[in-house]
Tab-separated table of C-alpha atoms in Angstrom:
chain	number	residue	atom	x	y	z
A	1	MET	CA	99.771	125.726	33.967
A	2	ASN	CA	101.563	122.148	33.218
A	3	GLU	CA	103.549	121.132	30.214
A	4	LYS	CA	100.692	119.600	28.580
A	5	GLU	CA	98.693	122.931	28.492
A	6	ILE	CA	101.816	124.969	27.643
A	7	GLY	CA	102.792	122.520	24.990
A	8	GLU	CA	98.913	122.711	23.471
A	9	LEU	CA	99.125	126.485	23.236
A	10	ARG	CA	102.685	126.704	21.854
A	11	ARG	CA	101.697	124.256	18.895
A	12	ARG	CA	98.813	126.741	18.049
A	13	LEU	CA	101.400	129.335	17.050
A	14	LYS	CA	101.935	128.113	13.745
A	15	PRO	CA	100.390	129.793	10.588
A	16	GLU	CA	98.355	126.806	9.580
A	17	LYS	CA	96.775	126.758	13.194
A	18	THR	CA	96.699	130.399	15.083
A	19	SER	CA	93.740	132.860	14.744
A	20	ILE	CA	96.330	135.607	15.431
A	21	THR	CA	95.931	137.812	12.522
A	22	ARG	CA	98.098	140.884	13.701
A	23	VAL	CA	100.555	141.829	16.286
A	24	ARG	CA	100.774	145.316	18.057
A	25	GLY	CA	103.697	146.761	19.549
A	26	CYS	CA	107.009	149.295	19.579
A	27	TYR	CA	110.534	149.735	19.088
A	28	VAL	CA	112.261	151.189	22.363
A	29	ASN	CA	115.969	152.472	21.983
A	30	GLU	CA	118.537	152.376	24.494
A	31	LYS	CA	117.636	155.377	25.868
A	32	LYS	CA	114.090	154.030	26.949
A	33	GLU	CA	112.572	156.057	24.298
A	34	ILE	CA	109.487	155.010	21.920
A	35	LEU	CA	110.955	155.529	18.289
A	36	SER	CA	108.298	153.936	16.546
A	37	GLU	CA	105.005	151.694	16.693
A	38	PHE	CA	103.310	149.050	14.247
A	39	ASP	CA	99.990	147.251	13.730
A	40	GLN	CA	101.276	144.872	11.640
A	41	SER	CA	98.675	142.537	9.885
A	42	LEU	CA	100.249	138.946	9.174
A	43	GLY	CA	98.084	138.573	6.247
A	44	VAL	CA	99.942	140.780	4.281
A	45	LEU	CA	103.461	139.211	5.184
A	46	SER	CA	104.994	136.372	3.155
A	47	GLU	CA	104.767	132.727	5.043
A	48	ASP	CA	108.133	133.112	5.919
A	49	GLU	CA	107.838	136.431	7.551
A	50	GLY	CA	104.863	135.742	9.331
A	51	GLU	CA	106.243	132.530	10.745
A	52	ARG	CA	109.297	134.226	12.133
A	53	ILE	CA	107.109	136.721	14.090
A	54	LEU	CA	104.889	133.476	15.678
A	55	ALA	CA	108.121	131.782	16.219
A	56	LEU	CA	109.400	134.509	18.561
A	57	LEU	CA	105.935	134.383	20.246
A	58	ARG	CA	106.252	130.788	20.612
A	59	ARG	CA	109.485	130.984	22.059
A	60	THR	CA	107.850	133.024	24.759
A	61	MET	CA	106.174	129.859	25.667
A	62	SER	CA	109.434	127.767	25.393
A	63	GLY	CA	111.833	126.491	28.136
A	64	THR	CA	111.961	124.553	31.314
A	65	GLN	CA	108.857	124.665	33.662
A	66	GLY	CA	109.699	126.166	37.044
A	67	LYS	CA	112.960	127.386	35.486
A	68	ASN	CA	112.087	129.541	32.142
A	69	LEU	CA	108.207	129.398	32.617
A	70	VAL	CA	107.147	130.402	36.190
A	71	ASP	CA	103.369	130.298	37.283
A	72	ILE	CA	102.268	133.665	38.618
A	73	SER	CA	98.982	133.780	40.980
A	74	PHE	CA	96.932	136.578	41.686
A	75	ALA	CA	95.114	137.560	44.863
A	76	THR	CA	91.494	137.320	45.084
A	77	GLU	CA	91.456	141.332	45.905
A	78	GLN	CA	93.538	141.854	42.976
A	79	VAL	CA	91.196	140.051	40.342
A	80	ALA	CA	88.143	141.924	42.015
A	81	SER	CA	90.089	145.589	42.147
A	82	GLY	CA	93.454	145.459	41.210
A	83	GLU	CA	94.824	147.864	38.708
A	84	GLU	CA	97.631	145.790	36.997
A	85	HIS	CA	94.839	143.016	36.521
A	86	LYS	CA	92.309	145.462	35.122
A	87	LEU	CA	94.635	146.240	32.683
A	88	LEU	CA	95.379	143.093	31.778
A	89	MET	CA	91.914	141.969	31.247
A	90	ALA	CA	90.927	145.043	29.212
A	91	LEU	CA	93.650	144.145	27.104
A	92	ARG	CA	92.643	140.583	26.639
A	93	ASP	CA	88.895	141.903	25.858
A	94	GLY	CA	89.738	143.547	22.750
A	95	GLY	CA	92.192	146.455	24.393
A	96	THR	CA	94.915	145.931	21.956
A	97	GLU	CA	92.755	148.274	19.687
A	98	ASN	CA	92.689	150.854	22.557
A	99	GLU	CA	95.811	153.100	22.101
A	100	GLU	CA	95.921	154.373	25.268
A	101	LEU	CA	95.739	150.947	26.871
A	102	LEU	CA	98.582	149.691	24.792
A	103	HIS	CA	100.484	152.725	25.627
A	104	GLU	CA	99.731	152.116	29.554
A	105	LEU	CA	101.585	148.779	28.985
A	106	TYR	CA	104.107	149.752	26.846
A	107	HIS	CA	105.424	152.616	29.760
A	108	LYS	CA	104.735	149.905	32.329
A	109	ILE	CA	107.317	147.527	30.706
A	110	ILE	CA	109.942	150.087	29.695
A	111	GLU	CA	110.157	152.099	33.012
A	112	SER	CA	110.559	148.807	35.071
A	113	LEU	CA	112.313	146.263	32.825
A	114	ASP	CA	116.100	145.775	33.110
A	115	ILE	CA	117.329	145.146	29.517
A	116	GLU	CA	120.486	146.440	27.705
A	117	GLY	CA	120.252	148.206	24.268
A	118	SER	CA	117.131	148.602	22.016
A	119	TYR	CA	114.275	145.983	22.027
A	120	LEU	CA	110.680	145.187	20.486
A	121	ILE	CA	107.702	144.951	22.538
A	122	LEU	CA	105.458	142.491	20.731
A	123	LEU	CA	101.873	141.749	21.715
A	124	ALA	CA	99.390	139.514	20.341
A	125	ALA	CA	95.895	138.580	21.118
A	126	ASP	CA	94.384	135.119	20.320
A	127	ALA	CA	90.884	133.145	20.750
A	128	TYR	CA	91.697	129.499	21.058
A	129	ASP	CA	88.334	127.303	20.574
A	130	VAL	CA	89.229	124.534	22.720
A	131	PRO	CA	88.531	121.097	21.319
A	132	PHE	CA	87.110	118.464	23.360
A	133	LYS	CA	89.253	115.660	24.806
A	134	GLY	CA	88.204	112.487	25.798
A	135	LYS	CA	89.522	109.936	28.329
A	136	ASP	CA	92.057	108.790	26.016
A	137	ASP	CA	93.310	112.021	25.586
A	138	ILE	CA	92.377	112.346	22.029
A	139	ALA	CA	91.275	115.661	20.797
A	140	PHE	CA	87.917	116.149	18.811
A	141	SER	CA	87.244	119.239	16.328
A	142	GLU	CA	83.514	119.096	17.199
A	143	GLY	CA	82.202	119.589	20.758
A	144	SER	CA	84.193	122.340	22.133
A	145	GLU	CA	82.340	124.242	24.798
A	146	THR	CA	85.452	126.403	25.668
A	147	VAL	CA	86.993	129.313	24.163
A	148	PHE	CA	90.091	130.630	25.728
A	149	ARG	CA	90.994	134.305	25.188
A	150	TYR	CA	94.261	135.454	26.009
A	151	ILE	CA	97.044	137.897	25.417
A	152	LEU	CA	100.850	136.942	24.740
A	153	CYS	CA	103.734	139.190	24.978
A	154	SER	CA	107.125	138.886	23.956
A	155	ILE	CA	110.278	141.320	24.564
A	156	CYS	CA	112.830	140.856	21.926
A	157	PRO	CA	116.299	142.487	21.827
A	158	VAL	CA	117.352	144.250	18.735
A	159	LYS	CA	120.989	144.292	17.695
A	160	LEU	CA	123.214	145.591	15.071
A	161	THR	CA	125.050	142.859	12.451
A	162	LYS	CA	128.511	143.251	11.488
A	163	THR	CA	129.579	143.662	8.061
A	164	ALA	CA	130.473	140.744	6.457
A	165	LEU	CA	131.687	139.255	3.027
A	166	THR	CA	129.074	137.207	1.280
A	167	TYR	CA	129.205	134.934	-2.013
A	168	HIS	CA	126.478	134.716	-4.254
A	169	VAL	CA	126.686	131.302	-5.866
A	170	ASN	CA	124.466	131.938	-9.064
A	171	ALA	CA	126.330	135.244	-10.071
A	172	GLY	CA	129.421	133.839	-9.079
A	173	GLU	CA	130.465	137.095	-7.269
A	174	PHE	CA	131.839	138.237	-3.709
A	175	HIS	CA	129.737	141.037	-2.105
A	176	SER	CA	130.067	142.927	1.034
A	177	ARG	CA	127.010	142.612	3.397
A	178	ALA	CA	125.641	145.855	5.239
A	179	THR	CA	125.108	146.384	8.550
A	180	ASP	CA	121.157	145.530	9.784
A	181	TRP	CA	119.065	145.502	12.887
A	182	VAL	CA	117.889	142.321	13.572
A	183	VAL	CA	115.291	141.000	16.147
A	184	GLY	CA	116.600	138.360	18.549
A	185	SER	CA	114.866	135.640	20.396
A	186	PRO	CA	112.764	136.879	23.537
A	187	GLU	CA	114.404	137.944	26.572
A	188	VAL	CA	111.002	138.221	28.837
A	189	GLY	CA	107.282	137.994	28.305
A	190	PHE	CA	103.866	136.943	29.554
A	191	LEU	CA	100.940	135.122	28.557
A	192	PHE	CA	97.530	136.244	30.572
A	193	PRO	CA	95.298	134.460	31.674
A	194	ALA	CA	96.409	131.241	32.792
A	195	PHE	CA	95.341	128.078	30.871
A	196	ASP	CA	94.678	125.566	33.620
A	197	GLY	CA	92.759	122.624	33.386
A	198	ARG	CA	92.317	123.609	29.667
A	199	ALA	CA	90.014	126.525	30.682
A	200	THR	CA	90.700	130.256	31.773
A	201	ASN	CA	92.125	130.871	35.140
A	202	LEU	CA	91.920	134.701	35.567
A	203	TYR	CA	93.630	134.250	39.037
A	204	GLY	CA	97.034	133.171	36.944
A	205	ALA	CA	99.377	134.318	34.436
A	206	LEU	CA	102.807	132.623	32.662
A	207	TYR	CA	106.080	134.193	33.168
A	208	TYR	CA	108.895	133.931	30.860
A	209	CYS	CA	112.490	134.813	31.410
A	210	ARG	CA	115.313	133.488	28.988
A	211	ASN	CA	118.183	133.966	31.800
A	212	ILE	CA	117.259	131.958	34.568
A	213	SER	CA	119.965	133.730	36.739
A	214	LEU	CA	118.423	137.023	36.331
A	215	SER	CA	115.747	138.476	38.419
A	216	GLN	CA	113.197	140.862	36.903
A	217	ASP	CA	111.565	142.048	40.155
A	218	ALA	CA	110.520	145.619	39.165
A	219	PHE	CA	108.952	144.015	35.865
A	220	ILE	CA	107.024	141.319	37.565
A	221	ASP	CA	106.051	144.301	40.363
A	222	ALA	CA	104.804	146.505	37.653
A	223	ILE	CA	102.921	144.039	35.335
A	224	PHE	CA	101.373	141.589	37.819
A	225	LYS	CA	101.799	143.273	41.317
A	226	THR	CA	102.857	140.100	42.901
A	227	PRO	CA	106.303	139.102	44.757
A	228	ALA	CA	108.564	138.095	42.049
A	229	PRO	CA	109.580	134.268	42.214
A	230	MET	CA	113.000	133.505	43.003
A	231	PRO	CA	114.874	132.787	40.029
A	232	ALA	CA	115.864	129.150	39.225
A	233	GLY	CA	119.902	129.833	38.962
A	234	GLU	CA	119.532	131.810	42.341
A	235	GLN	CA	117.258	128.900	44.046
A	236	LYS	CA	120.328	126.541	42.891
A	237	VAL	CA	123.021	128.559	44.358
A	238	ASN	CA	120.982	128.800	47.498
A	239	PHE	CA	120.435	125.105	47.743
A	240	GLU	CA	123.959	124.211	47.310
A	241	SER	CA	124.916	126.946	50.024
A	242	ILE	CA	122.812	125.851	52.717
A	243	LEU	CA	123.424	122.040	52.098
A	244	GLY	CA	127.071	122.841	52.391
A	245	LEU	CA	126.530	124.992	55.374
A	246	SER	CA	124.199	122.500	57.165
A	247	LEU	CA	126.420	119.024	56.711
A	248	GLY	CA	129.662	120.903	57.426
A	249	GLU	CA	131.941	117.987	58.335
A	250	GLU	CA	129.502	115.361	57.216
A	251	ALA	CA	129.673	117.114	53.608
A	252	SER	CA	131.651	113.940	52.119
A	253	MET	CA	131.618	113.250	48.456
A	254	GLU	CA	129.463	110.114	49.107
A	255	THR	CA	126.953	111.892	51.286
A	256	VAL	CA	126.775	114.874	48.815
A	257	GLN	CA	126.245	112.343	45.657
A	258	ALA	CA	123.819	110.217	47.384
A	259	VAL	CA	121.672	113.322	48.112
A	260	ARG	CA	121.874	114.595	44.606
A	261	GLY	CA	121.359	110.980	43.375
A	262	GLN	CA	117.853	110.689	45.174
A	263	LEU	CA	116.743	114.099	44.095
A	264	VAL	CA	117.771	113.227	40.484
A	265	ASN	CA	115.798	109.490	40.734
A	266	MET	CA	112.752	111.808	41.756
A	267	ILE	CA	113.226	113.879	38.419
A	268	GLN	CA	113.523	110.319	36.368
A	269	GLU	CA	110.540	108.939	38.046
A	270	HIS	CA	108.394	111.941	37.701
A	271	LYS	CA	109.353	111.789	33.728
A	272	GLU	CA	108.755	108.450	33.192
A	273	SER	CA	105.314	108.784	34.910
A	274	LYS	CA	104.263	111.360	32.452
A	275	GLU	CA	102.345	113.375	35.213
A	276	PRO	CA	101.559	116.519	33.806
A	277	GLU	CA	102.121	118.365	37.079
A	278	PRO	CA	105.123	119.986	37.699
A	279	LEU	CA	107.609	118.229	40.224
A	280	THR	CA	108.426	120.080	43.297
A	281	VAL	CA	109.647	119.179	46.961
A	282	THR	CA	108.858	120.341	50.335
A	283	LYS	CA	111.220	121.126	52.885
A	284	SER	CA	110.229	117.938	54.926
A	285	THR	CA	110.615	116.089	51.772
A	286	VAL	CA	114.396	116.877	51.416
A	287	LYS	CA	115.118	116.477	55.267
A	288	GLY	CA	113.812	112.997	54.761
A	289	VAL	CA	116.262	112.282	51.933
A	290	LEU	CA	119.351	114.105	53.740
A	291	ALA	CA	118.160	111.353	56.799
A	292	SER	CA	118.079	108.500	54.429
A	293	CYS	CA	121.493	109.563	53.298
A	294	GLY	CA	123.050	108.977	56.630
A	295	VAL	CA	122.897	112.950	57.520
A	296	SER	CA	123.047	112.867	61.431
A	297	GLU	CA	119.745	114.466	63.192
A	298	GLU	CA	121.664	117.773	64.298
A	299	LYS	CA	122.500	118.348	60.756
A	300	VAL	CA	119.261	117.738	59.292
A	301	GLU	CA	117.768	120.188	61.699
A	302	THR	CA	120.314	122.824	60.771
A	303	PHE	CA	119.230	122.468	57.196
A	304	GLY	CA	115.709	123.182	57.925
A	305	GLN	CA	116.699	126.418	59.634
A	306	GLU	CA	118.797	127.466	56.915
A	307	TYR	CA	116.112	126.376	54.271
A	308	ASP	CA	113.523	128.777	55.958
A	309	GLN	CA	116.179	131.510	56.128
A	310	ALA	CA	116.869	131.243	52.065
A	311	PHE	CA	113.650	130.268	50.780
A	312	GLY	CA	110.754	130.705	53.173
A	313	GLN	CA	108.703	128.074	55.564
A	314	ASP	CA	106.448	127.204	52.941
A	315	MET	CA	108.517	127.449	49.308
A	316	ASP	CA	108.679	124.203	47.437
A	317	LEU	CA	111.490	123.661	45.178
A	318	SER	CA	111.695	122.110	42.074
A	319	PRO	CA	114.327	119.482	41.946
A	320	ARG	CA	115.136	120.300	38.384
A	321	ASN	CA	116.278	123.911	39.613
A	322	VAL	CA	118.750	122.677	42.478
A	323	VAL	CA	120.641	119.400	40.777
A	324	ASP	CA	121.541	118.889	36.952
A	325	PRO	CA	120.918	115.406	36.095
A	326	LYS	CA	123.079	115.522	33.133
A	327	GLN	CA	126.056	117.251	34.666
A	328	LEU	CA	128.446	116.066	37.637
A	329	GLU	CA	131.350	118.384	38.070
A	330	VAL	CA	133.996	118.357	40.889
A	331	LYS	CA	136.048	121.653	41.550
A	332	THR	CA	139.321	122.823	43.240
A	333	PRO	CA	140.643	126.279	43.187
A	334	ASP	CA	143.036	124.808	40.183
A	335	VAL	CA	141.259	122.144	38.708
A	336	THR	CA	137.820	121.153	37.403
A	337	ILE	CA	136.733	117.565	36.699
A	338	LYS	CA	133.851	116.640	34.650
A	339	VAL	CA	132.157	113.560	35.223
A	340	ASN	CA	129.494	111.205	33.479
A	341	PRO	CA	126.606	111.483	36.231
A	342	GLU	CA	126.279	107.566	35.466
A	343	ARG	CA	129.990	106.831	36.614
A	344	TRP	CA	130.563	109.001	39.659
A	345	ASP	CA	131.403	105.716	41.320
A	346	LEU	CA	135.099	105.983	39.308
A	347	MET	CA	135.579	108.873	41.788
A	348	GLU	CA	136.723	108.648	45.686
A	349	THR	CA	138.759	110.811	48.077
A	350	ARG	CA	141.646	109.786	50.483
A	351	VAL	CA	144.329	110.614	52.591
A	352	LEU	CA	147.468	109.864	51.614
A	353	GLY	CA	150.667	110.634	53.678
A	354	GLY	CA	148.797	113.739	55.301
A	355	ALA	CA	147.617	115.262	51.910
A	356	LYS	CA	144.180	115.005	50.365
A	357	TYR	CA	143.373	113.440	46.902
A	358	ILE	CA	140.618	113.198	44.623
A	359	LEU	CA	141.187	109.538	42.826
A	360	ILE	CA	139.548	108.936	39.533
A	361	ARG	CA	140.085	105.287	38.384
A	362	ALA	CA	141.241	105.185	34.566
A	363	GLU	CA	141.728	101.974	32.562
A	364	GLU	CA	141.904	102.652	28.714
A	365	GLY	CA	141.225	106.136	26.474
A	366	VAL	CA	142.903	108.332	28.756
A	367	GLU	CA	144.281	111.554	27.058
A	368	LEU	CA	145.900	114.891	27.665
A	369	ASN	CA	145.232	117.173	25.269
A	370	GLY	CA	144.051	114.845	22.579
A	371	VAL	CA	147.179	112.649	22.956
A	372	PRO	CA	146.554	109.241	24.279
A	373	ILE	CA	148.851	108.874	27.423
A	374	GLN	CA	150.099	105.728	29.298
A	375	ILE	CA	149.915	105.388	32.997
A	376	GLU	CA	152.806	103.472	34.469
A	377	GLU	CA	152.560	101.097	37.558
């Protein structure tokens, strides 16, 4: 799924647009026990309550594509006869009314999910009458030939609030607020099937995880029976590690920044092009970047070998997962320097009198703990 397709479905999850009329689910305590189940009609809730439930579902389709939102692909054999795919299809095709199917899903989630404390499992089914779009991307309310039927599952932590002192303005009085159980934003969730080309793709799903460094391998295996994608946080750590190992003595500040700069430029150019498909780079592309930055052929080949071990020969990477265009940071064991990414040219490294230094050109506006300081000649 691309950003436009995800956004199109997400915008539907508003009270005035959605056709979701009810949500099913259960409450799971910290002992992994189902304490209660619910079948909540949105029609009997207040407008604010209904919007808050839809907001939870909407957040399950939020975040950065390739980081928080990851495409899941099913093999042909799974679609034909896989038990996991069969369950998801049955739930999509009216199975949210079937208690046996619901309990099967609940138990798969509970047995596999790595999450602390209590949580809610929310499940909603929707049928989207996809409007026709012309070449200019303008949607028409009439002329739809496609109905996209799907399920959306959100798993939300439930936490106990602390007591607090409140002030009631109208009464002019102070009162204590009791503790209460509050539903938090989703930690994990999924959409099935995928919405590709603005149509149903039974060979795909969309997986959501709020924490990009957390791997929910057991959950992904239980629900989709597919290899778990490497978390974006782990991709970044691995990329930085193999880059350092590969470059070795050639890992100067200028070279590492040049590599980062080219990847950042790719991200920016892709954004400006408004290309809906997510940006990815192959191992060969990154090797080409290294070569163009002056890295020796030997080090480039070493990078390729390290890449295969860390990611596999056929894995493409999203540049957004391995570099942060908005952050540039230099660290020593005792000092951390944060630099405007557009002004990295203010820094350089030198060896003076046998000691290694990071030099930062400073003109005006230098402060120490908020106090302006003067730099003497």
